[in-house]
Each structure stands twice: as C-alpha cells, then as structure tokens.
Amino acid sequence: GAVVSQHPSRVICKSGTSVKIECRSLDFQATTMFWYRQFPKQSLMLMATSNEGSKATYEQGVEKDKFLINHASLTLSTLTVTSAHPEDSSFYICSAAGQGNEQYFGPGTRLTVT
Amino acid sequence: GQQVMQIPQYQHVQEGEDFTTYCNSSTTLSNIQWYKQRPGGHPVFLIQLVKSGEVKKQKRLTFQFGEAKKNSSLHITATQTTDVGTYFCAGNYGNKLVFGAGTILRVKS
C-alpha cells in the first residue's frame, strides 16, 4: 500500500511557540491530504482538507489562523500550530487520499505543549 | 452535520469468540470505509464498501453495507490476539470522511 510519512513523530514545545509538522506521501502523488486530531482513546476529528496549490478547507470550529496548512507540492503538506498552548497538546495525524477515496495515514505526531 | 454512530465502544472477548462492531449514519453514505488502529499506531485502511447490500470478506473479517447505505458492520470470526486494536468505520460524505467513535477490541488468550 501507499506510504505516508510524518515528521516529527514527537515534539515538546513551550507555550507560545510555533510547531511545524510535515506530512509526505512517499510513493505516490497526493492532490488531497487531510489533517486530523486524535485525543487518547477517542476518534479522529478532521481538522482540515489540504489541496495542492490552493487554500485548505477548515472544519467548523478549527481556527485557520492558528492551524496553518500549506500544501505546496503533490507530496508534501505542512501543518503549523502557531502560538501553541497546553490545550493544543494532542496526537496529530495526516492522511493522503488514494485513487479510490481510501486514505493512507501517516504515523502521527504527538505534540506536548508545556 | 454528518454523524456516524459506532457501537459498542469497547469489547473484551475470549480468544476464539466472535466479535462484531456496528456503524450507523444519519444520512445516506456514498461509501463506507473501515480502518484498524493498533495500540500506539495509526489507522490502517481495511476496506471500502460502495454498493447497497454489499458484503466483502477478508479471511476471518466480514464487512457488510446496509441496503439503505446508512449502516455497516464488521464481524470477526474466531478472534485471535492479533486482532486487538480499535476498529473505526468512516462514512464518506462526498470527499470527506467522518469517523465513528471506534470500537476497542481486547482479546484474552
């Protein structure tokens, strides 16, 4: 199956700083990528849909100025958590859409804001 | 908005017993997908169901899509310890997936 990488896998940052998370599709081109957030033992909550070459589409309740998404190429999307606060601590997972609507998930990034 | 309800939240079975998780959508789905997430891992795509009444099998796993394309189930026959994890259904509304809450499966050997 398709491989999606995510970097970093784990990051600890201080409150008020910004963190960038990269999502790459390694063996296929992904015009659409998705960013999810997952709290412990809970489901995946879609944050935004990232489209190559255009602005991301954010879900209701997700602040686009806080969670900046850039999809500059067919293999890379980035999520920047700006001015992070402890409540932003979570597991962030990206996925890339396959040809048949299935999604291939990255390994996730665990963000801890102190 | 679109919602996908999934039950049960948690199931603990003896190895060899069967397991079933159910999903229900408030509106008709274009398709439904199933994913498995191992503890500490990320979701892995299992299957996609598209047609009304569709049934697909993957070894001991049987997936069904309801006639009205609003509900789906995943049944595992004779569970093994390797089946542990969280099983998510995800309803496809246009181009967007809405995940169910997931069912955590634990298997006692």
PDB file of C-alpha atoms in Angstrom:
ATOM      1  CA  GLY A   1       0.000   0.000   0.000  1.00  0.00           C
ATOM      2  CA  ALA A   2       0.856   3.670  -0.203  1.00  0.00           C
ATOM      3  CA  VAL A   3       3.290   5.063   2.332  1.00  0.00           C
ATOM      4  CA  VAL A   4       2.837   8.346   4.146  1.00  0.00           C
ATOM      5  CA  SER A   5       5.495   9.696   6.464  1.00  0.00           C
ATOM      6  CA  GLN A   6       5.128  12.327   9.130  1.00  0.00           C
ATOM      7  CA  HIS A   7       7.776  14.348  10.890  1.00  0.00           C
ATOM      8  CA  PRO A   8       8.460  14.804  13.709  1.00  0.00           C
ATOM      9  CA  SER A   9       6.943  11.812  15.460  1.00  0.00           C
ATOM     10  CA  ARG A  10       7.075  13.545  18.792  1.00  0.00           C
ATOM     11  CA  VAL A  11       7.641  17.152  19.809  1.00  0.00           C
ATOM     12  CA  ILE A  12       7.628  19.034  23.073  1.00  0.00           C
ATOM     13  CA  CYS A  13       7.450  22.799  22.916  1.00  0.00           C
ATOM     14  CA  LYS A  14       6.911  25.708  25.244  1.00  0.00           C
ATOM     15  CA  SER A  15       3.687  27.619  25.389  1.00  0.00           C
ATOM     16  CA  GLY A  16       3.636  30.461  22.891  1.00  0.00           C
ATOM     17  CA  THR A  17       5.969  28.890  20.369  1.00  0.00           C
ATOM     18  CA  SER A  18       5.045  27.504  16.945  1.00  0.00           C
ATOM     19  CA  VAL A  19       5.492  23.960  15.718  1.00  0.00           C
ATOM     20  CA  LYS A  20       5.562  22.707  12.139  1.00  0.00           C
ATOM     21  CA  ILE A  21       4.555  19.171  11.250  1.00  0.00           C
ATOM     22  CA  GLU A  22       5.340  17.705   7.839  1.00  0.00           C
ATOM     23  CA  CYS A  23       3.332  15.079   6.006  1.00  0.00           C
ATOM     24  CA  ARG A  24       4.785  13.411   2.934  1.00  0.00           C
ATOM     25  CA  SER A  25       3.417  10.853   0.507  1.00  0.00           C
ATOM     26  CA  LEU A  26       6.473   8.779  -0.329  1.00  0.00           C
ATOM     27  CA  ASP A  27       5.462   6.680  -3.288  1.00  0.00           C
ATOM     28  CA  PHE A  28       2.519   8.473  -4.836  1.00  0.00           C
ATOM     29  CA  GLN A  29       1.269  11.946  -5.572  1.00  0.00           C
ATOM     30  CA  ALA A  30      -1.485  13.248  -3.364  1.00  0.00           C
ATOM     31  CA  THR A  31      -3.517  16.183  -4.544  1.00  0.00           C
ATOM     32  CA  THR A  32      -5.545  15.986  -1.361  1.00  0.00           C
ATOM     33  CA  MET A  33      -4.292  15.462   2.150  1.00  0.00           C
ATOM     34  CA  PHE A  34      -6.175  15.594   5.405  1.00  0.00           C
ATOM     35  CA  TRP A  35      -5.211  16.666   8.893  1.00  0.00           C
ATOM     36  CA  TYR A  36      -6.798  15.022  11.908  1.00  0.00           C
ATOM     37  CA  ARG A  37      -6.518  15.387  15.611  1.00  0.00           C
ATOM     38  CA  GLN A  38      -6.972  12.473  17.986  1.00  0.00           C
ATOM     39  CA  PHE A  39      -7.312  12.587  21.754  1.00  0.00           C
ATOM     40  CA  PRO A  40      -6.458   9.491  23.814  1.00  0.00           C
ATOM     41  CA  LYS A  41      -8.880   6.631  23.229  1.00  0.00           C
ATOM     42  CA  GLN A  42     -11.033   8.833  21.037  1.00  0.00           C
ATOM     43  CA  SER A  43     -11.856   9.040  17.386  1.00  0.00           C
ATOM     44  CA  LEU A  44     -10.178  11.056  14.684  1.00  0.00           C
ATOM     45  CA  MET A  45     -11.519  14.556  14.263  1.00  0.00           C
ATOM     46  CA  LEU A  46     -10.984  16.083  10.846  1.00  0.00           C
ATOM     47  CA  MET A  47      -9.386  19.487  11.160  1.00  0.00           C
ATOM     48  CA  ALA A  48      -8.902  20.461   7.549  1.00  0.00           C
ATOM     49  CA  THR A  49      -8.595  19.275   3.991  1.00  0.00           C
ATOM     50  CA  SER A  50      -5.429  20.332   2.260  1.00  0.00           C
ATOM     51  CA  ASN A  51      -5.470  20.718  -1.507  1.00  0.00           C
ATOM     52  CA  GLU A  52      -2.299  21.095  -3.531  1.00  0.00           C
ATOM     53  CA  GLY A  53      -1.913  24.607  -4.859  1.00  0.00           C
ATOM     54  CA  SER A  54      -4.956  26.051  -3.146  1.00  0.00           C
ATOM     55  CA  LYS A  55      -6.161  27.092   0.271  1.00  0.00           C
ATOM     56  CA  ALA A  56      -7.081  24.477   2.816  1.00  0.00           C
ATOM     57  CA  THR A  57     -10.681  23.887   3.784  1.00  0.00           C
ATOM     58  CA  TYR A  58     -11.138  24.008   7.527  1.00  0.00           C
ATOM     59  CA  GLU A  59     -13.798  22.231   9.537  1.00  0.00           C
ATOM     60  CA  GLN A  60     -16.165  24.185  11.695  1.00  0.00           C
ATOM     61  CA  GLY A  61     -14.570  25.276  14.932  1.00  0.00           C
ATOM     62  CA  VAL A  62     -10.978  24.948  13.703  1.00  0.00           C
ATOM     63  CA  GLU A  63      -9.109  28.255  13.715  1.00  0.00           C
ATOM     64  CA  LYS A  64      -7.370  28.671  10.386  1.00  0.00           C
ATOM     65  CA  ASP A  65      -5.053  31.355  11.758  1.00  0.00           C
ATOM     66  CA  LYS A  66      -3.907  29.033  14.497  1.00  0.00           C
ATOM     67  CA  PHE A  67      -3.502  25.901  12.418  1.00  0.00           C
ATOM     68  CA  LEU A  68      -1.761  26.987   9.238  1.00  0.00           C
ATOM     69  CA  ILE A  69      -1.786  24.468   6.420  1.00  0.00           C
ATOM     70  CA  ASN A  70       0.357  24.601   3.331  1.00  0.00           C
ATOM     71  CA  HIS A  71       0.250  22.067   0.506  1.00  0.00           C
ATOM     72  CA  ALA A  72       2.940  23.341  -1.790  1.00  0.00           C
ATOM     73  CA  SER A  73       3.602  20.168  -3.724  1.00  0.00           C
ATOM     74  CA  LEU A  74       1.919  16.896  -4.620  1.00  0.00           C
ATOM     75  CA  THR A  75       3.913  15.065  -1.976  1.00  0.00           C
ATOM     76  CA  LEU A  76       4.100  17.492   0.931  1.00  0.00           C
ATOM     77  CA  SER A  77       1.625  19.162   3.242  1.00  0.00           C
ATOM     78  CA  THR A  78       2.566  21.005   6.417  1.00  0.00           C
ATOM     79  CA  LEU A  79       0.590  21.926   9.498  1.00  0.00           C
ATOM     80  CA  THR A  80       1.916  24.718  11.683  1.00  0.00           C
ATOM     81  CA  VAL A  81       0.457  25.121  15.134  1.00  0.00           C
ATOM     82  CA  THR A  82       1.032  28.779  15.923  1.00  0.00           C
ATOM     83  CA  SER A  83       1.354  30.175  19.432  1.00  0.00           C
ATOM     84  CA  ALA A  84       0.785  26.736  20.900  1.00  0.00           C
ATOM     85  CA  HIS A  85      -0.913  26.339  24.267  1.00  0.00           C
ATOM     86  CA  PRO A  86      -1.220  23.303  26.530  1.00  0.00           C
ATOM     87  CA  GLU A  87      -4.744  22.630  25.234  1.00  0.00           C
ATOM     88  CA  ASP A  88      -3.229  22.098  21.772  1.00  0.00           C
ATOM     89  CA  SER A  89      -1.408  19.047  23.090  1.00  0.00           C
ATOM     90  CA  SER A  90      -2.692  16.116  21.099  1.00  0.00           C
ATOM     91  CA  PHE A  91      -1.916  13.472  18.504  1.00  0.00           C
ATOM     92  CA  TYR A  92      -1.972  14.983  15.020  1.00  0.00           C
ATOM     93  CA  ILE A  93      -2.307  12.610  12.085  1.00  0.00           C
ATOM     94  CA  CYS A  94      -2.235  13.361   8.407  1.00  0.00           C
ATOM     95  CA  SER A  95      -3.537  11.230   5.599  1.00  0.00           C
ATOM     96  CA  ALA A  96      -3.295  11.251   1.853  1.00  0.00           C
ATOM     97  CA  ALA A  97      -6.162  10.322  -0.421  1.00  0.00           C
ATOM     98  CA  GLY A  98      -5.714   7.322  -2.661  1.00  0.00           C
ATOM     99  CA  GLN A  99      -7.279   6.856  -6.056  1.00  0.00           C
ATOM    100  CA  GLY A 100     -10.285   5.034  -4.685  1.00  0.00           C
ATOM    101  CA  ASN A 101     -11.160   7.524  -1.912  1.00  0.00           C
ATOM    102  CA  GLU A 102      -9.345   5.438   0.680  1.00  0.00           C
ATOM    103  CA  GLN A 103      -6.958   7.292   2.942  1.00  0.00           C
ATOM    104  CA  TYR A 104      -3.423   6.369   3.855  1.00  0.00           C
ATOM    105  CA  PHE A 105      -2.404   7.652   7.236  1.00  0.00           C
ATOM    106  CA  GLY A 106       0.925   8.868   8.460  1.00  0.00           C
ATOM    107  CA  PRO A 107       2.303   7.562  11.759  1.00  0.00           C
ATOM    108  CA  GLY A 108       1.177  10.679  13.609  1.00  0.00           C
ATOM    109  CA  THR A 109       2.880  13.387  15.629  1.00  0.00           C
ATOM    110  CA  ARG A 110       2.443  13.636  19.366  1.00  0.00           C
ATOM    111  CA  LEU A 111       2.587  17.264  20.393  1.00  0.00           C
ATOM    112  CA  THR A 112       3.073  18.228  24.018  1.00  0.00           C
ATOM    113  CA  VAL A 113       2.937  21.904  24.937  1.00  0.00           C
ATOM    114  CA  THR A 114       4.370  22.764  28.327  1.00  0.00           C
TER     115      THR A 114
ATOM    116  CA  GLY B   1     -23.815  17.847  10.404  1.00  0.00           C
ATOM    117  CA  GLN B   2     -22.972  14.352   9.357  1.00  0.00           C
ATOM    118  CA  GLN B   3     -22.561  11.887  12.158  1.00  0.00           C
ATOM    119  CA  VAL B   4     -21.526   8.271  12.300  1.00  0.00           C
ATOM    120  CA  MET B   5     -22.501   6.358  15.417  1.00  0.00           C
ATOM    121  CA  GLN B   6     -20.474   3.266  16.261  1.00  0.00           C
ATOM    122  CA  ILE B   7     -21.148   0.638  18.920  1.00  0.00           C
ATOM    123  CA  PRO B   8     -20.026  -0.911  21.122  1.00  0.00           C
ATOM    124  CA  GLN B   9     -17.388   1.416  22.485  1.00  0.00           C
ATOM    125  CA  TYR B  10     -15.426  -1.423  23.951  1.00  0.00           C
ATOM    126  CA  GLN B  11     -15.449  -5.219  23.763  1.00  0.00           C
ATOM    127  CA  HIS B  12     -13.371  -7.729  25.607  1.00  0.00           C
ATOM    128  CA  VAL B  13     -13.621 -11.289  24.227  1.00  0.00           C
ATOM    129  CA  GLN B  14     -12.030 -14.647  24.848  1.00  0.00           C
ATOM    130  CA  GLU B  15      -9.746 -15.813  22.073  1.00  0.00           C
ATOM    131  CA  GLY B  16     -11.819 -17.841  19.632  1.00  0.00           C
ATOM    132  CA  GLU B  17     -15.025 -15.918  20.229  1.00  0.00           C
ATOM    133  CA  ASP B  18     -16.624 -13.810  17.560  1.00  0.00           C
ATOM    134  CA  PHE B  19     -16.754 -10.014  17.550  1.00  0.00           C
ATOM    135  CA  THR B  20     -18.990  -7.522  15.795  1.00  0.00           C
ATOM    136  CA  THR B  21     -18.982  -3.739  15.620  1.00  0.00           C
ATOM    137  CA  TYR B  22     -21.791  -1.687  14.109  1.00  0.00           C
ATOM    138  CA  CYS B  23     -21.972   1.714  12.481  1.00  0.00           C
ATOM    139  CA  ASN B  24     -24.957   3.852  11.678  1.00  0.00           C
ATOM    140  CA  SER B  25     -25.184   7.097   9.749  1.00  0.00           C
ATOM    141  CA  SER B  26     -27.928   9.669   9.996  1.00  0.00           C
ATOM    142  CA  THR B  27     -27.819  10.181   6.233  1.00  0.00           C
ATOM    143  CA  THR B  28     -27.103   8.068   3.172  1.00  0.00           C
ATOM    144  CA  LEU B  29     -23.432   7.449   2.510  1.00  0.00           C
ATOM    145  CA  SER B  30     -21.664   7.350  -0.828  1.00  0.00           C
ATOM    146  CA  ASN B  31     -19.480   4.647   0.644  1.00  0.00           C
ATOM    147  CA  ILE B  32     -18.165   3.447   3.977  1.00  0.00           C
ATOM    148  CA  GLN B  33     -14.628   2.548   4.912  1.00  0.00           C
ATOM    149  CA  TRP B  34     -13.164   0.541   7.756  1.00  0.00           C
ATOM    150  CA  TYR B  35      -9.839   1.125   9.455  1.00  0.00           C
ATOM    151  CA  LYS B  36      -7.886  -0.632  12.177  1.00  0.00           C
ATOM    152  CA  GLN B  37      -5.625   1.163  14.623  1.00  0.00           C
ATOM    153  CA  ARG B  38      -3.297  -0.904  16.747  1.00  0.00           C
ATOM    154  CA  PRO B  39      -2.377   0.437  20.197  1.00  0.00           C
ATOM    155  CA  GLY B  40       0.193   3.189  19.694  1.00  0.00           C
ATOM    156  CA  GLY B  41      -0.197   3.050  15.938  1.00  0.00           C
ATOM    157  CA  HIS B  42      -2.031   4.863  13.208  1.00  0.00           C
ATOM    158  CA  PRO B  43      -5.198   3.885  11.337  1.00  0.00           C
ATOM    159  CA  VAL B  44      -4.704   1.398   8.539  1.00  0.00           C
ATOM    160  CA  PHE B  45      -7.215   1.095   5.726  1.00  0.00           C
ATOM    161  CA  LEU B  46      -9.015  -2.254   5.673  1.00  0.00           C
ATOM    162  CA  ILE B  47     -11.758  -1.997   3.091  1.00  0.00           C
ATOM    163  CA  GLN B  48     -14.279   0.181   1.314  1.00  0.00           C
ATOM    164  CA  LEU B  49     -17.908  -0.742   0.662  1.00  0.00           C
ATOM    165  CA  VAL B  50     -19.766   1.085  -2.072  1.00  0.00           C
ATOM    166  CA  LYS B  51     -22.824  -0.848  -3.194  1.00  0.00           C
ATOM    167  CA  SER B  52     -26.092  -1.209  -1.349  1.00  0.00           C
ATOM    168  CA  GLY B  53     -26.183  -4.551   0.459  1.00  0.00           C
ATOM    169  CA  GLU B  54     -22.562  -5.270  -0.330  1.00  0.00           C
ATOM    170  CA  VAL B  55     -20.745  -7.988   1.617  1.00  0.00           C
ATOM    171  CA  LYS B  56     -16.993  -8.419   1.486  1.00  0.00           C
ATOM    172  CA  LYS B  57     -14.724 -10.864   3.239  1.00  0.00           C
ATOM    173  CA  GLN B  58     -11.084 -10.720   4.212  1.00  0.00           C
ATOM    174  CA  LYS B  59     -10.156 -14.036   5.778  1.00  0.00           C
ATOM    175  CA  ARG B  60     -11.945 -14.009   9.154  1.00  0.00           C
ATOM    176  CA  LEU B  61     -13.339 -10.499   8.673  1.00  0.00           C
ATOM    177  CA  THR B  62     -16.748  -9.943   7.096  1.00  0.00           C
ATOM    178  CA  PHE B  63     -17.906  -6.454   6.169  1.00  0.00           C
ATOM    179  CA  GLN B  64     -21.485  -5.537   5.316  1.00  0.00           C
ATOM    180  CA  PHE B  65     -23.094  -2.404   3.938  1.00  0.00           C
ATOM    181  CA  GLY B  66     -26.807  -1.959   4.539  1.00  0.00           C
ATOM    182  CA  GLU B  67     -29.413  -1.816   1.821  1.00  0.00           C
ATOM    183  CA  ALA B  68     -30.139   1.823   2.570  1.00  0.00           C
ATOM    184  CA  LYS B  69     -26.402   2.644   2.661  1.00  0.00           C
ATOM    185  CA  LYS B  70     -26.775   4.058   6.138  1.00  0.00           C
ATOM    186  CA  ASN B  71     -25.332   1.276   8.258  1.00  0.00           C
ATOM    187  CA  SER B  72     -22.480  -1.151   8.199  1.00  0.00           C
ATOM    188  CA  SER B  73     -20.940  -3.886  10.293  1.00  0.00           C
ATOM    189  CA  LEU B  74     -17.644  -5.633  10.739  1.00  0.00           C
ATOM    190  CA  HIS B  75     -17.680  -9.182  12.040  1.00  0.00           C
ATOM    191  CA  ILE B  76     -14.588 -11.104  13.074  1.00  0.00           C
ATOM    192  CA  THR B  77     -14.924 -14.872  13.353  1.00  0.00           C
ATOM    193  CA  ALA B  78     -12.839 -16.714  15.943  1.00  0.00           C
ATOM    194  CA  THR B  79     -10.836 -13.767  17.211  1.00  0.00           C
ATOM    195  CA  GLN B  80      -7.095 -14.046  17.707  1.00  0.00           C
ATOM    196  CA  THR B  81      -4.772 -11.953  19.864  1.00  0.00           C
ATOM    197  CA  THR B  82      -3.511 -10.260  16.722  1.00  0.00           C
ATOM    198  CA  ASP B  83      -6.967  -8.770  16.219  1.00  0.00           C
ATOM    199  CA  VAL B  84      -6.581  -6.398  19.162  1.00  0.00           C
ATOM    200  CA  GLY B  85      -6.911  -2.729  18.377  1.00  0.00           C
ATOM    201  CA  THR B  86      -9.515  -0.116  17.641  1.00  0.00           C
ATOM    202  CA  TYR B  87     -11.764  -0.572  14.648  1.00  0.00           C
ATOM    203  CA  PHE B  88     -13.156   2.561  13.081  1.00  0.00           C
ATOM    204  CA  CYS B  89     -15.798   2.915  10.470  1.00  0.00           C
ATOM    205  CA  ALA B  90     -15.702   6.074   8.389  1.00  0.00           C
ATOM    206  CA  GLY B  91     -18.594   7.354   6.390  1.00  0.00           C
ATOM    207  CA  ASN B  92     -17.794   9.051   3.123  1.00  0.00           C
ATOM    208  CA  TYR B  93     -19.855  12.173   2.553  1.00  0.00           C
ATOM    209  CA  GLY B  94     -18.691  13.469  -0.766  1.00  0.00           C
ATOM    210  CA  ASN B  95     -14.943  13.799  -0.376  1.00  0.00           C
ATOM    211  CA  LYS B  96     -14.860  13.891   3.381  1.00  0.00           C
ATOM    212  CA  LEU B  97     -14.556  11.019   5.830  1.00  0.00           C
ATOM    213  CA  VAL B  98     -16.419  11.197   9.106  1.00  0.00           C
ATOM    214  CA  PHE B  99     -15.115   8.664  11.572  1.00  0.00           C
ATOM    215  CA  GLY B 100     -17.147   6.748  14.078  1.00  0.00           C
ATOM    216  CA  ALA B 101     -16.011   6.740  17.678  1.00  0.00           C
ATOM    217  CA  GLY B 102     -14.330   3.376  17.214  1.00  0.00           C
ATOM    218  CA  THR B 103     -14.661   0.044  18.977  1.00  0.00           C
ATOM    219  CA  ILE B 104     -11.768  -1.063  21.134  1.00  0.00           C
ATOM    220  CA  LEU B 105     -11.272  -4.817  20.917  1.00  0.00           C
ATOM    221  CA  ARG B 106      -9.330  -6.709  23.554  1.00  0.00           C
ATOM    222  CA  VAL B 107      -8.749 -10.443  23.223  1.00  0.00           C
ATOM    223  CA  LYS B 108      -7.974 -12.677  26.194  1.00  0.00           C
ATOM    224  CA  SER B 109      -5.830 -15.684  25.418  1.00  0.00           C
TER     225      SER B 109
END
